[in-house]
Coordinates of C-alpha atoms and ligand atoms in Angstrom, one line a residue:
M1 CA -92.9 -51.5 1.9
R2 CA -94.5 -55.0 2.2
E3 CA -92.7 -55.7 5.4
T4 CA -93.2 -52.2 6.9
Y5 CA -96.9 -52.5 6.3
V6 CA -97.4 -56.0 7.6
D7 CA -95.2 -55.2 10.7
F8 CA -97.1 -52.1 11.5
F9 CA -100.4 -54.1 11.6
K10 CA -98.8 -57.0 13.4
E11 CA -97.8 -54.7 16.1
R12 CA -101.4 -53.7 16.3
G13 CA -102.7 -57.3 16.9
H14 CA -103.1 -58.5 13.3
A15 CA -102.1 -61.9 12.2
Y16 CA -100.1 -62.0 9.0
I17 CA -101.6 -64.3 6.4
R18 CA -99.9 -65.3 3.2
S19 CA -101.1 -64.1 -0.2
A20 CA -103.7 -66.5 -1.6
P21 CA -103.1 -67.9 -5.1
L22 CA -104.2 -65.8 -8.1
I23 CA -106.7 -68.5 -8.9
P24 CA -109.6 -68.2 -6.5
E25 CA -109.9 -71.4 -4.4
N26 CA -113.5 -71.3 -3.5
D27 CA -114.9 -68.8 -6.0
P28 CA -115.6 -70.4 -9.3
T29 CA -117.4 -67.3 -10.7
V30 CA -114.2 -65.3 -11.3
L31 CA -111.0 -66.1 -13.1
F32 CA -108.6 -64.3 -10.8
T33 CA -108.2 -62.9 -7.3
T34 CA -109.1 -59.3 -7.8
A35 CA -108.6 -57.8 -4.4
G36 CA -107.1 -58.5 -1.0
M37 CA -110.6 -59.2 0.4
H38 CA -111.5 -61.7 -2.3
P39 CA -110.1 -64.8 -0.5
L40 CA -111.7 -63.5 2.7
V41 CA -115.3 -63.4 1.6
P42 CA -116.5 -66.3 3.7
Y43 CA -114.9 -64.7 6.8
L44 CA -116.4 -61.3 6.1
L45 CA -119.7 -63.1 6.0
G46 CA -119.2 -64.5 9.5
E47 CA -117.1 -67.7 9.3
K48 CA -114.4 -67.8 11.8
H49 CA -110.9 -67.3 10.3
P50 CA -108.3 -69.7 11.7
A51 CA -105.8 -66.9 12.2
G52 CA -108.1 -64.7 14.2
N53 CA -110.2 -61.6 13.6
R54 CA -107.5 -59.1 12.8
L55 CA -105.6 -60.0 9.6
T56 CA -103.0 -58.3 7.4
D57 CA -101.3 -59.3 4.2
F58 CA -100.0 -58.3 0.8
Q59 CA -102.0 -60.0 -1.9
K60 CA -101.2 -60.6 -5.6
C61 CA -104.1 -59.6 -7.8
V62 CA -105.0 -59.6 -11.4
R63 CA -107.7 -57.5 -13.0
T64 CA -108.2 -57.9 -16.7
G65 CA -111.0 -55.5 -17.4
D66 CA -108.6 -52.8 -18.5
I67 CA -106.1 -54.9 -20.3
D68 CA -106.3 -52.7 -23.4
E69 CA -105.6 -49.6 -21.4
V70 CA -102.3 -51.0 -20.3
G71 CA -99.5 -48.9 -21.8
D72 CA -100.6 -45.6 -20.3
A73 CA -99.2 -44.2 -17.1
S74 CA -101.3 -46.1 -14.6
H75 CA -103.1 -49.2 -15.8
L76 CA -101.8 -52.6 -14.8
T77 CA -103.2 -56.1 -15.1
F78 CA -101.1 -57.5 -12.2
F79 CA -100.8 -55.5 -9.0
E80 CA -100.3 -56.0 -5.3
M81 CA -102.6 -54.9 -2.6
L82 CA -101.5 -54.3 0.9
G83 CA -104.4 -54.9 3.3
N84 CA -105.7 -55.1 6.8
W85 CA -109.0 -56.5 8.0
S86 CA -111.2 -56.5 11.0
L87 CA -113.6 -59.4 11.0
G88 CA -116.2 -58.1 13.4
D89 CA -113.5 -56.6 15.6
Y90 CA -112.4 -52.9 15.4
F91 CA -114.2 -50.4 13.3
K92 CA -113.9 -46.9 11.9
E93 CA -112.1 -45.2 14.8
E94 CA -109.1 -47.6 14.8
S95 CA -109.1 -48.2 11.1
I96 CA -108.9 -44.5 10.2
G97 CA -106.4 -43.8 13.1
W98 CA -104.0 -46.5 11.9
S99 CA -104.2 -45.5 8.3
Y100 CA -103.4 -41.9 9.2
E101 CA -100.6 -42.9 11.5
F102 CA -99.1 -45.3 9.0
L103 CA -99.1 -42.7 6.2
T104 CA -97.9 -39.7 8.2
S105 CA -95.7 -41.2 10.9
V106 CA -94.3 -44.4 9.3
L107 CA -94.2 -43.3 5.7
G108 CA -93.6 -39.6 6.5
M109 CA -96.2 -38.2 4.2
D110 CA -97.2 -34.6 4.7
P111 CA -100.8 -34.4 6.0
N112 CA -101.3 -31.4 3.8
H113 CA -100.9 -33.6 0.8
L114 CA -103.7 -35.9 1.9
A115 CA -107.4 -35.7 0.9
V116 CA -110.1 -38.1 2.1
T117 CA -113.6 -38.9 1.1
A118 CA -116.7 -40.1 3.1
F119 CA -120.1 -41.5 2.1
A120 CA -122.6 -38.7 1.4
G121 CA -125.6 -41.0 2.1
E122 CA -128.0 -42.4 -0.4
G123 CA -131.2 -44.4 -0.3
D124 CA -131.7 -45.9 3.2
I125 CA -128.0 -45.6 4.1
P126 CA -127.2 -42.4 6.0
R127 CA -124.4 -39.9 5.5
D128 CA -121.2 -41.0 7.2
E129 CA -120.5 -38.0 9.5
E130 CA -118.8 -40.3 11.9
T131 CA -116.0 -40.9 9.5
A132 CA -115.6 -37.2 8.8
Q133 CA -115.4 -36.5 12.5
I134 CA -112.7 -39.1 13.0
W135 CA -110.6 -37.6 10.2
K136 CA -111.0 -34.2 11.8
S137 CA -109.9 -35.5 15.2
H138 CA -106.6 -36.4 13.5
G139 CA -106.3 -32.8 12.2
M140 CA -107.7 -33.1 8.7
R141 CA -109.4 -29.8 7.7
D142 CA -112.9 -29.5 6.3
D143 CA -111.4 -28.6 2.9
Q144 CA -109.5 -31.9 2.9
I145 CA -112.7 -34.0 3.4
Y146 CA -115.1 -34.6 0.5
F147 CA -118.4 -36.4 0.5
Y148 CA -119.6 -38.5 -2.4
G149 CA -122.5 -40.9 -3.1
K150 CA -122.6 -44.6 -4.0
E151 CA -120.9 -44.0 -7.3
D152 CA -117.6 -43.1 -5.5
N153 CA -117.8 -44.0 -1.9
W154 CA -119.3 -47.4 -1.7
W155 CA -117.3 -50.6 -2.3
G156 CA -118.7 -53.9 -3.4
P157 CA -120.1 -56.3 -3.6
A158 CA -117.6 -57.3 -6.2
G159 CA -120.1 -59.7 -7.7
Q160 CA -123.9 -59.7 -7.9
T161 CA -124.3 -60.3 -4.2
G162 CA -122.0 -60.2 -1.2
P163 CA -120.5 -58.0 1.5
C164 CA -120.2 -54.3 0.9
G165 CA -120.4 -50.9 2.5
P166 CA -119.5 -47.3 2.6
D167 CA -115.9 -46.5 2.4
T168 CA -113.4 -43.7 3.1
E169 CA -110.8 -43.3 0.4
I170 CA -107.5 -41.7 1.0
F171 CA -105.9 -39.7 -1.8
F172 CA -102.6 -38.1 -2.4
D173 CA -103.0 -34.5 -3.5
D174 CA -100.0 -33.4 -5.5
G175 CA -100.6 -29.7 -4.6
R176 CA -101.3 -28.2 -8.0
P177 CA -104.3 -25.9 -8.2
K178 CA -107.7 -27.4 -8.8
C179 CA -108.6 -27.8 -12.4
G180 CA -112.0 -26.2 -11.8
P181 CA -114.7 -25.6 -9.1
D182 CA -115.8 -29.2 -9.0
C183 CA -112.3 -30.6 -8.9
G184 CA -111.7 -33.1 -6.0
P185 CA -110.7 -36.6 -5.4
S186 CA -113.2 -38.0 -7.8
C187 CA -111.9 -35.7 -10.6
H188 CA -109.6 -37.4 -13.2
C189 CA -107.3 -34.4 -13.8
G190 CA -104.4 -36.1 -12.1
K191 CA -104.2 -33.9 -9.1
F192 CA -105.5 -36.6 -6.8
T193 CA -104.4 -40.2 -6.7
E194 CA -106.2 -42.8 -4.6
I195 CA -103.8 -44.7 -2.4
W196 CA -105.9 -46.5 0.2
N197 CA -109.5 -47.6 0.5
N198 CA -111.0 -48.4 3.9
V199 CA -114.3 -50.1 3.4
F200 CA -116.7 -50.4 6.3
M201 CA -118.2 -53.6 5.3
Q202 CA -121.4 -53.9 7.2
Y203 CA -124.0 -54.7 4.6
F204 CA -125.0 -57.7 2.5
K205 CA -126.5 -57.0 -0.9
D206 CA -128.8 -59.8 -1.9
A207 CA -130.0 -60.9 -5.4
E208 CA -133.0 -58.6 -5.2
G209 CA -130.6 -55.6 -4.6
K210 CA -131.7 -55.3 -1.0
F211 CA -129.1 -54.3 1.6
T212 CA -129.3 -55.9 5.0
P213 CA -126.8 -55.5 7.9
L214 CA -124.2 -58.2 8.2
K215 CA -123.9 -60.3 11.2
Q216 CA -120.7 -58.5 12.0
K217 CA -119.2 -55.1 11.2
N218 CA -116.0 -55.5 9.3
V219 CA -113.2 -53.4 8.0
D220 CA -111.6 -54.2 4.7
T221 CA -108.7 -52.0 3.5
G222 CA -106.6 -52.1 0.4
M223 CA -103.6 -50.0 -0.6
G224 CA -102.1 -50.3 -4.0
L225 CA -98.4 -51.1 -3.6
E226 CA -97.4 -49.7 -7.0
R227 CA -99.2 -46.4 -6.4
I228 CA -97.9 -45.8 -2.9
L229 CA -94.4 -46.5 -4.2
R230 CA -94.9 -44.1 -7.1
I231 CA -95.9 -41.4 -4.8
L232 CA -93.2 -42.0 -2.2
N233 CA -90.6 -42.0 -4.9
G234 CA -92.0 -38.9 -6.4
K235 CA -92.4 -40.6 -9.8
E236 CA -94.7 -39.9 -12.7
T237 CA -95.8 -43.4 -13.3
V238 CA -95.9 -46.8 -11.6
Y239 CA -93.3 -48.0 -14.2
D240 CA -90.7 -45.7 -12.8
T241 CA -90.8 -47.4 -9.4
P242 CA -88.3 -50.0 -8.3
L243 CA -91.0 -52.7 -9.0
F244 CA -90.2 -52.3 -12.7
T245 CA -86.5 -51.2 -12.8
G246 CA -85.2 -54.7 -13.3
I247 CA -87.7 -55.7 -15.9
I248 CA -87.4 -52.5 -18.0
G249 CA -83.6 -52.7 -17.7
K250 CA -83.7 -56.2 -19.1
L251 CA -85.9 -55.0 -22.0
E252 CA -83.5 -52.2 -22.7
D253 CA -80.6 -54.7 -22.9
L254 CA -82.6 -57.0 -25.2
S255 CA -83.8 -54.2 -27.5
G256 CA -80.9 -51.8 -27.4
K257 CA -83.5 -49.0 -26.9
K258 CA -83.9 -46.7 -23.9
Y259 CA -87.2 -46.5 -22.0
G260 CA -88.8 -43.1 -22.1
E261 CA -87.2 -41.8 -25.3
N262 CA -90.2 -41.9 -27.5
A263 CA -93.9 -42.3 -26.9
D264 CA -94.5 -45.5 -29.0
D265 CA -91.6 -47.3 -27.5
T266 CA -92.5 -46.2 -24.1
K267 CA -96.0 -47.7 -24.5
A268 CA -94.4 -50.9 -25.8
F269 CA -92.0 -51.1 -22.9
R270 CA -94.9 -50.7 -20.4
I271 CA -97.1 -53.3 -22.1
V272 CA -94.4 -55.9 -22.2
S273 CA -93.3 -55.2 -18.6
D274 CA -96.8 -55.4 -17.3
H275 CA -97.9 -58.4 -19.3
L276 CA -94.9 -60.5 -18.7
R277 CA -94.9 -59.7 -15.0
A278 CA -98.5 -60.8 -14.9
A279 CA -97.9 -63.9 -17.1
T280 CA -95.0 -65.0 -14.8
F281 CA -97.2 -64.8 -11.7
I282 CA -100.1 -66.6 -13.4
L283 CA -97.8 -69.4 -14.6
G284 CA -96.4 -69.5 -11.1
D285 CA -99.8 -70.6 -9.9
G286 CA -99.9 -73.5 -12.3
V287 CA -102.0 -72.1 -15.2
V288 CA -101.0 -73.0 -18.7
P289 CA -101.9 -71.1 -21.9
A290 CA -105.3 -72.3 -23.3
K291 CA -108.3 -71.4 -25.3
I292 CA -110.5 -70.7 -22.4
G293 CA -110.5 -69.4 -18.8
Q294 CA -107.4 -68.3 -17.0
G295 CA -105.3 -69.9 -19.7
Y296 CA -106.9 -67.7 -22.3
I297 CA -106.0 -64.5 -20.4
L298 CA -102.5 -65.9 -20.0
R299 CA -102.2 -66.6 -23.7
R300 CA -103.6 -63.1 -24.4
L301 CA -100.9 -61.5 -22.2
I302 CA -98.1 -63.5 -23.7
R303 CA -99.2 -62.9 -27.3
R304 CA -99.8 -59.2 -26.8
A305 CA -96.4 -58.9 -25.1
S306 CA -94.8 -60.8 -28.0
R307 CA -96.2 -58.3 -30.5
Y308 CA -94.9 -55.3 -28.6
M309 CA -91.5 -57.0 -28.2
S310 CA -91.4 -57.1 -32.0
K311 CA -92.3 -53.4 -32.0
L312 CA -89.2 -52.8 -29.8
G313 CA -87.2 -54.8 -32.3
I314 CA -86.8 -57.8 -30.2
E315 CA -87.1 -60.8 -32.5
K316 CA -85.4 -63.7 -30.7
T317 CA -87.2 -66.0 -28.3
C318 CA -86.3 -64.4 -24.9
M319 CA -89.4 -64.0 -22.7
R320 CA -87.8 -66.4 -20.4
E321 CA -85.1 -63.8 -19.6
I322 CA -87.8 -61.4 -18.5
A323 CA -89.5 -64.1 -16.5
E324 CA -86.2 -64.8 -14.8
V325 CA -86.0 -61.2 -13.6
V326 CA -89.5 -61.4 -12.2
V327 CA -88.7 -64.6 -10.4
S328 CA -85.5 -63.3 -9.0
E329 CA -86.9 -60.0 -7.8
Y330 CA -90.3 -61.2 -6.5
S331 CA -89.4 -64.6 -5.0
K332 CA -88.7 -63.3 -1.6
A333 CA -92.2 -62.0 -1.3
Y334 CA -93.7 -64.9 -3.3
P335 CA -91.6 -68.0 -2.9
E336 CA -93.9 -70.0 -5.2
L337 CA -92.2 -68.3 -8.1
E338 CA -88.8 -69.8 -7.3
R339 CA -90.3 -73.2 -6.6
N340 CA -92.2 -73.2 -9.9
K341 CA -89.6 -71.5 -12.0
D342 CA -89.0 -74.5 -14.3
F343 CA -92.7 -74.7 -15.1
I344 CA -92.8 -71.0 -15.7
Y345 CA -89.8 -70.9 -18.1
T346 CA -90.9 -74.0 -20.0
N347 CA -94.4 -72.8 -20.6
I348 CA -93.6 -69.2 -21.4
T349 CA -91.0 -70.3 -24.0
A350 CA -93.4 -72.9 -25.5
E351 CA -96.1 -70.3 -25.9
E352 CA -93.8 -67.7 -27.2
E353 CA -92.5 -70.1 -29.9
K354 CA -96.0 -71.3 -30.8
F355 CA -97.2 -67.8 -31.3
R356 CA -94.2 -66.8 -33.3
E357 CA -95.1 -69.6 -35.8
T358 CA -98.7 -68.7 -36.1
L359 CA -98.2 -65.0 -36.1
T360 CA -96.4 -65.0 -39.4
K361 CA -99.0 -67.1 -41.0
G362 CA -101.8 -65.3 -39.3
L363 CA -100.6 -61.9 -40.4
R364 CA -100.4 -63.0 -43.9
R365 CA -104.0 -64.2 -43.7
F366 CA -105.0 -61.0 -42.0
N367 CA -103.5 -58.9 -44.8
E368 CA -105.4 -61.0 -47.4
M369 CA -108.6 -60.4 -45.4
I370 CA -108.0 -56.7 -45.4
A371 CA -107.6 -56.9 -49.2
E372 CA -110.8 -59.0 -49.5
N373 CA -112.6 -56.5 -47.3
G374 CA -112.2 -53.8 -50.0
D375 CA -113.4 -50.4 -49.0
K376 CA -115.5 -51.6 -46.1
K377 CA -114.6 -49.9 -42.8
V378 CA -115.7 -52.9 -40.7
L379 CA -114.1 -56.3 -40.7
D380 CA -116.8 -58.9 -40.4
G381 CA -117.0 -61.4 -37.5
E382 CA -116.5 -64.4 -39.7
M383 CA -112.9 -63.3 -40.5
V384 CA -112.1 -62.4 -37.0
F385 CA -113.4 -65.7 -35.8
R386 CA -111.3 -67.6 -38.4
L387 CA -108.2 -65.8 -37.2
Y388 CA -109.1 -66.7 -33.7
D389 CA -109.9 -70.3 -34.4
T390 CA -107.2 -71.2 -37.0
F391 CA -104.3 -68.9 -35.9
G392 CA -105.0 -68.5 -32.3
F393 CA -105.3 -64.7 -32.7
P394 CA -107.0 -63.3 -29.6
V395 CA -109.8 -61.1 -30.8
E396 CA -108.1 -58.2 -29.1
L397 CA -105.1 -58.7 -31.2
T398 CA -107.2 -58.6 -34.4
T399 CA -109.0 -55.5 -33.1
E400 CA -105.7 -53.8 -32.6
L401 CA -104.3 -54.8 -35.9
A402 CA -107.5 -53.6 -37.6
A403 CA -107.4 -50.3 -35.7
E404 CA -103.9 -49.8 -37.1
K405 CA -105.4 -50.0 -40.5
G406 CA -108.3 -47.7 -39.6
L407 CA -110.8 -50.5 -39.5
Q408 CA -113.3 -51.6 -36.9
V409 CA -114.3 -55.2 -36.0
D410 CA -117.9 -56.4 -36.0
M411 CA -117.7 -57.6 -32.4
E412 CA -121.4 -58.6 -32.2
D413 CA -121.0 -60.9 -35.1
F414 CA -117.8 -62.3 -33.7
E415 CA -119.4 -62.9 -30.3
R416 CA -122.3 -64.7 -31.9
R417 CA -119.9 -67.0 -33.7
F418 CA -117.8 -67.4 -30.7
K419 CA -120.7 -68.4 -28.5
A420 CA -122.1 -70.8 -31.0
H421 CA -118.8 -72.5 -31.1
Q422 CA -118.3 -72.9 -27.4
D423 CA -120.2 -75.4 -25.3
N424 CA -122.0 -74.1 -22.3
S425 CA -119.2 -74.4 -19.9
R426 CA -116.9 -72.5 -22.2
A427 CA -119.4 -69.8 -22.6
G428 CA -119.6 -69.9 -18.8
A429 CA -115.9 -69.2 -18.6
D430 CA -116.3 -66.3 -21.0
Q431 CA -118.8 -64.8 -18.6
Q432 CA -116.2 -64.9 -15.9
F433 CA -114.1 -62.3 -17.8
K434 CA -116.6 -59.8 -16.5
G435 CA -115.2 -60.4 -13.0
G436 CA -117.2 -60.3 -9.8
L437 CA -117.2 -62.4 -6.7
A438 CA -119.0 -65.6 -6.0
D439 CA -122.3 -65.2 -4.5
H440 CA -121.9 -67.6 -1.7
S441 CA -125.5 -68.4 -2.1
E442 CA -127.3 -71.4 -0.6
E443 CA -127.0 -73.3 -4.0
T444 CA -123.3 -72.8 -4.4
T445 CA -122.7 -73.8 -0.8
K446 CA -124.7 -77.0 -1.3
L447 CA -122.7 -77.8 -4.5
H448 CA -119.5 -77.1 -2.6
T449 CA -120.4 -79.8 0.0
A450 CA -121.6 -82.1 -2.8
T451 CA -118.1 -81.7 -4.4
H452 CA -116.5 -83.0 -1.2
L453 CA -118.9 -86.0 -1.2
L454 CA -118.2 -86.7 -4.9
N455 CA -114.5 -86.6 -4.4
A456 CA -114.7 -89.0 -1.5
A457 CA -117.1 -91.3 -3.4
L458 CA -114.8 -91.5 -6.4
K459 CA -111.9 -92.5 -4.2
R460 CA -114.0 -95.3 -2.8
V461 CA -115.6 -96.6 -6.0
I462 CA -112.7 -96.1 -8.5
S463 CA -109.4 -95.7 -6.7
P464 CA -107.9 -94.1 -3.6
D465 CA -105.4 -92.4 -6.0
I466 CA -108.2 -90.2 -7.5
N467 CA -107.4 -86.6 -6.8
Q468 CA -109.1 -83.3 -7.6
K469 CA -107.6 -81.6 -10.6
G470 CA -110.0 -78.8 -10.8
S471 CA -113.4 -77.6 -9.5
N472 CA -115.9 -75.1 -10.7
I473 CA -119.2 -74.3 -9.3
T474 CA -122.0 -72.1 -10.7
A475 CA -125.4 -71.7 -9.1
D476 CA -126.7 -74.5 -11.3
R477 CA -124.1 -77.3 -11.2
L478 CA -120.8 -78.5 -10.0
R479 CA -117.9 -79.4 -12.2
F480 CA -115.2 -81.7 -10.9
D481 CA -112.0 -82.7 -12.7
F482 CA -110.0 -85.7 -11.5
N483 CA -107.1 -87.9 -12.7
L484 CA -108.2 -91.0 -14.5
D485 CA -106.9 -92.2 -17.9
R486 CA -110.1 -93.9 -19.0
K487 CA -113.8 -93.3 -19.2
C488 CA -115.8 -94.1 -16.0
T489 CA -118.2 -97.1 -16.5
P490 CA -121.9 -96.5 -16.1
E491 CA -121.8 -98.9 -13.1
E492 CA -119.1 -96.8 -11.4
L493 CA -121.1 -93.6 -11.9
K494 CA -124.2 -95.3 -10.6
E495 CA -122.4 -96.5 -7.5
V496 CA -120.8 -93.0 -6.9
E497 CA -124.2 -91.4 -7.2
R498 CA -125.7 -94.0 -4.8
L499 CA -123.0 -93.5 -2.2
V500 CA -123.4 -89.7 -2.2
N501 CA -127.2 -90.0 -2.0
D502 CA -126.8 -92.4 1.0
V503 CA -124.7 -89.9 2.8
I504 CA -127.3 -87.2 2.0
K505 CA -130.2 -89.4 3.2
A506 CA -128.3 -90.3 6.4
A507 CA -128.4 -86.5 7.3
V508 CA -124.7 -86.4 8.4
P509 CA -123.5 -83.2 10.1
V510 CA -120.7 -81.3 8.4
V511 CA -118.2 -80.5 11.1
C512 CA -115.6 -77.7 10.7
E513 CA -112.5 -77.7 12.9
E514 CA -109.4 -75.6 13.0
M515 CA -106.1 -77.3 13.4
T516 CA -102.5 -77.0 12.3
Y517 CA -101.6 -78.3 8.8
E518 CA -99.6 -81.1 10.4
E519 CA -102.6 -82.2 12.5
A520 CA -104.8 -82.2 9.4
K521 CA -102.2 -84.3 7.5
A522 CA -102.1 -86.7 10.4
R523 CA -105.9 -87.1 10.0
N524 CA -105.4 -87.9 6.4
A525 CA -107.4 -84.9 5.4
V526 CA -107.5 -84.4 1.7
G527 CA -105.9 -81.2 0.7
V528 CA -104.1 -79.4 -2.0
F529 CA -100.6 -77.9 -1.3
A530 CA -99.3 -77.2 2.1
D531 CA -98.0 -73.8 1.2
K532 CA -101.4 -72.6 0.2
Y533 CA -102.4 -72.5 3.8
G534 CA -101.3 -70.6 6.8
E535 CA -100.2 -72.3 10.0
M536 CA -103.8 -73.1 10.9
V537 CA -106.2 -74.7 8.5
K538 CA -109.9 -75.5 8.5
V539 CA -110.9 -79.1 8.1
Y540 CA -114.4 -80.2 7.1
T541 CA -115.4 -83.6 8.1
I542 CA -118.5 -85.4 7.0
G543 CA -118.9 -88.5 9.2
D544 CA -116.3 -91.1 8.3
F545 CA -117.0 -90.4 4.6
S546 CA -115.0 -87.3 3.9
C547 CA -112.3 -85.2 5.5
E548 CA -110.9 -82.2 3.5
I549 CA -108.9 -79.1 4.2
C550 CA -111.0 -76.3 2.8
G551 CA -111.9 -72.7 3.4
G552 CA -115.6 -73.4 3.2
P553 CA -118.4 -72.4 3.3
H554 CA -120.4 -75.6 3.6
V555 CA -123.9 -76.7 4.6
S556 CA -124.2 -77.8 8.2
N557 CA -125.9 -81.1 7.4
T558 CA -125.8 -83.2 4.3
S559 CA -129.6 -83.5 4.3
E560 CA -129.7 -79.9 3.0
L561 CA -128.5 -81.2 -0.4
Q562 CA -131.7 -83.3 -0.8
G563 CA -130.3 -85.4 -3.6
F564 CA -127.4 -85.7 -6.0
K565 CA -127.3 -86.5 -9.7
I566 CA -124.5 -86.9 -12.2
K567 CA -125.4 -85.2 -15.4
K568 CA -122.3 -85.8 -17.5
E569 CA -119.0 -87.6 -17.5
E570 CA -116.5 -86.6 -20.2
S571 CA -112.8 -86.1 -20.9
S572 CA -111.3 -82.8 -19.8
A573 CA -107.7 -83.1 -20.8
A574 CA -105.2 -86.0 -21.3
G575 CA -105.6 -88.2 -18.2
V576 CA -108.2 -86.0 -16.7
R577 CA -112.0 -86.8 -16.5
R578 CA -114.7 -84.3 -15.8
I579 CA -118.0 -84.8 -14.0
K580 CA -120.9 -82.4 -13.9
A581 CA -123.5 -82.9 -11.3
V582 CA -126.4 -81.2 -9.6
V583 CA -128.1 -81.3 -6.2
G584 CA -131.8 -81.1 -5.4
K585 CA -134.9 -83.1 -5.1
F586 CA -135.2 -85.7 -7.9
D587 CA -138.1 -88.1 -8.4
Ligands
LIG1 N1 -111.9 -54.1 -1.3 C1 -111.4 -52.8 -1.4 C2 -110.7 -52.5 -2.7 O1 -110.5 -53.4 -3.4 C3 -110.5 -52.5 -0.2 O2 -109.6 -53.5 0.0 O3 -110.4 -51.4 -3.0

């Protein structure tokens, strides 16, 4: 399916781009890549993409908002999105025509089983009759076309601000009678399943909530791989598709149970399959289990999977065996899994063992707490926090355990304690759970350029061996992690600050060029891993001070930063230092 999709769009002038990593490169406001368009935001906003203005790919995605829903027939944390984009090139006519052709001619779907939606109009934005007309020109009947408002037929921005627009969504209609007079694609009775979303991204929503037309009219489409496979295979759930056969088969071997035989086990099979597939991919992008950020989600996934493996009667340490199935089945599409398999296996096993140790102790403590709690129906936040802090129980785990005993958890109290415990940056990471895209606002753009200057200055002042280990930008500050096994001296920090401010004062243009990865390397451009990029890369050069491979966006002249100040230097991890800095006018 991945190949069929990409080939279809390649034949129609699209360049195939590789899936971006699950960890957003230039978007510090979210933990994971949540949609195919996510890595393309700068280009949807008007930057030139090195591969051209028609793109296609399959993108690995993680959405954690519904993590507790996983176990039912449809929710997943990890999924793949097939997509095609027009960056200011074709628009509705071609986009709809190709979607229709792909579904009916290539996949052989019966047009009578399709239903589509269009934007009904709301506020200043008119009803999208054009989309309906195009669908009709392909033979869709009036009764297959539904109009909905912003609630259903508008996509984005994924964060507070960003590109967005009306969409047309394509649904599979399973043919059963409508459940009532209002039944349609937006109804949740199960008759309709959304398979593809074509967004006509032509607006920008700003911080005040105002919509202004974008410089260019884009198309952003996304089709869920799991869902389309479910429908084509005529299956009830995504877990019955070939994407899960190997994983579930392995779990059957390990547990001696059969998938689908009873409801509780079925739920457990699904949770373990989803969570360990997601965990393998997240590990494959270099994340390790941790108390905050992506590492926390990873830990949650592994620990929840571990609990449900116990429910299936699997008691030995064997997550690696599931990860091996994922690596072997998905490496053709995602070669990074094969390359990083040792890292994946080592870390999944380490976390599994660590949790096993604390689980026993934690459960004992949990049961004591339940006893101490007496007749109260609510478990107080202090207890929940202690389980989290001492035994590494994700709060969701405690909530689940409590629910099994008919108890609720005082989440507000827990949150208060959690927040008090975390420093600002950690609380910031917590905010990121909510998802949403970066607002590529002026401030974050400036801080992004400041990050390049800081990186270059550290190399000059401290050592050419300094490399970026992590970067995080909010609207207020940059955070930059780099390898160094000692504290920076005050003199070094002063010198770094001075160098960066000199470049800002010198008003140096920031030049962006496209070139092959090889050419960029020949120029000694600083970059991360070769395989993260396509053939062509963008290189940002700031005079002779800095030269980095980067997706952007950046300011066009360093003077826009006005000034640069280091606010903090601290340890981040063993051998890694962290600097927080700000830009602006300082007296
Ligand atoms: N961005 C849209 C979605 O996520 C289409 O790709 O549904």
